Amino acid sequence: MGGNLFHCPKIGCTPETLRVWGRLHERDTGSGDGGLTSAERQRLKELERENRELRRSNDILRQASAYFAKAEFDRLWKK
């Protein structure tokens, strides 16, 4: 990649930016250091978001279930 650093001023980026782009390209083409590809990173973000939403829904359902169970217990107790 060293020879490509010569082009940084021409394209308006820093050598570090060009190195990062190179590493991302290597990962996306499967020749990198074994890190996640861009598509895999995107899918991971989507799955993490879905996981958060499902956990939040489960928590709401758990709380609602406890509320209604208590209400039913109170109703039966008052008879």
XYZ file of C-alpha atoms in Angstrom:
79
model
C 0.000 0.000 0.000
C 3.027 2.274 0.496
C 3.126 3.349 -3.146
C -0.481 4.404 -3.006
C 0.257 6.897 -0.231
C 1.791 9.124 -2.902
C -1.731 9.740 -4.215
C -3.191 10.994 -0.910
C -2.676 14.710 -1.597
C -4.107 14.267 -5.089
C -7.348 12.760 -3.837
C -7.550 14.932 -0.719
C -7.164 12.384 2.063
C -4.622 11.521 4.712
C -2.418 8.426 4.559
C -4.297 6.991 7.565
C -7.637 7.378 5.760
C -6.224 5.531 2.771
C -4.918 2.757 5.051
C -8.349 2.394 6.681
C -10.030 2.216 3.281
C -7.513 -0.420 2.214
C -8.168 -2.536 5.321
C -11.939 -2.292 4.799
C -11.531 -3.315 1.179
C -9.395 -6.294 2.198
C -11.992 -7.433 4.712
C -14.852 -7.002 2.253
C -13.033 -9.047 -0.378
C -12.052 -11.764 2.098
C -8.316 -11.156 2.046
C -8.085 -9.206 5.279
C -7.306 -10.058 8.888
C -10.426 -12.116 9.499
C -12.566 -9.208 10.708
C -16.204 -8.802 9.777
C -17.086 -7.608 6.300
C -19.207 -4.484 5.902
C -22.246 -6.639 5.146
C -21.613 -8.754 8.256
C -21.194 -5.649 10.409
C -24.475 -4.258 9.059
C -26.275 -7.558 9.707
C -24.831 -7.681 13.236
C -26.132 -4.166 13.929
C -29.580 -5.187 12.658
C -29.619 -8.305 14.831
C -28.485 -6.351 17.897
C -31.264 -3.794 17.310
C -33.832 -6.579 16.895
C -32.531 -8.248 20.064
C -32.960 -4.994 22.043
C -36.522 -4.603 20.759
C -37.419 -8.196 21.625
C -35.941 -7.865 25.121
C -37.938 -4.668 25.643
C -41.141 -6.385 24.430
C -40.525 -9.366 26.697
C -40.013 -7.050 29.659
C -43.293 -5.241 28.925
C -45.143 -8.554 28.593
C -43.612 -9.843 31.830
C -44.718 -6.717 33.684
C -48.213 -6.881 32.188
C -48.510 -10.546 33.123
C -47.490 -9.807 36.715
C -49.986 -6.933 36.884
C -52.897 -9.045 35.661
C -51.910 -11.989 37.851
C -51.934 -9.693 40.883
C -55.298 -8.242 39.850
C -56.743 -11.757 39.511
C -55.309 -12.753 42.900
C -56.786 -9.637 44.503
C -60.167 -10.341 42.879
C -60.221 -13.929 44.162
C -59.010 -12.902 47.620
C -61.852 -10.398 48.087
C -64.575 -13.028 47.569
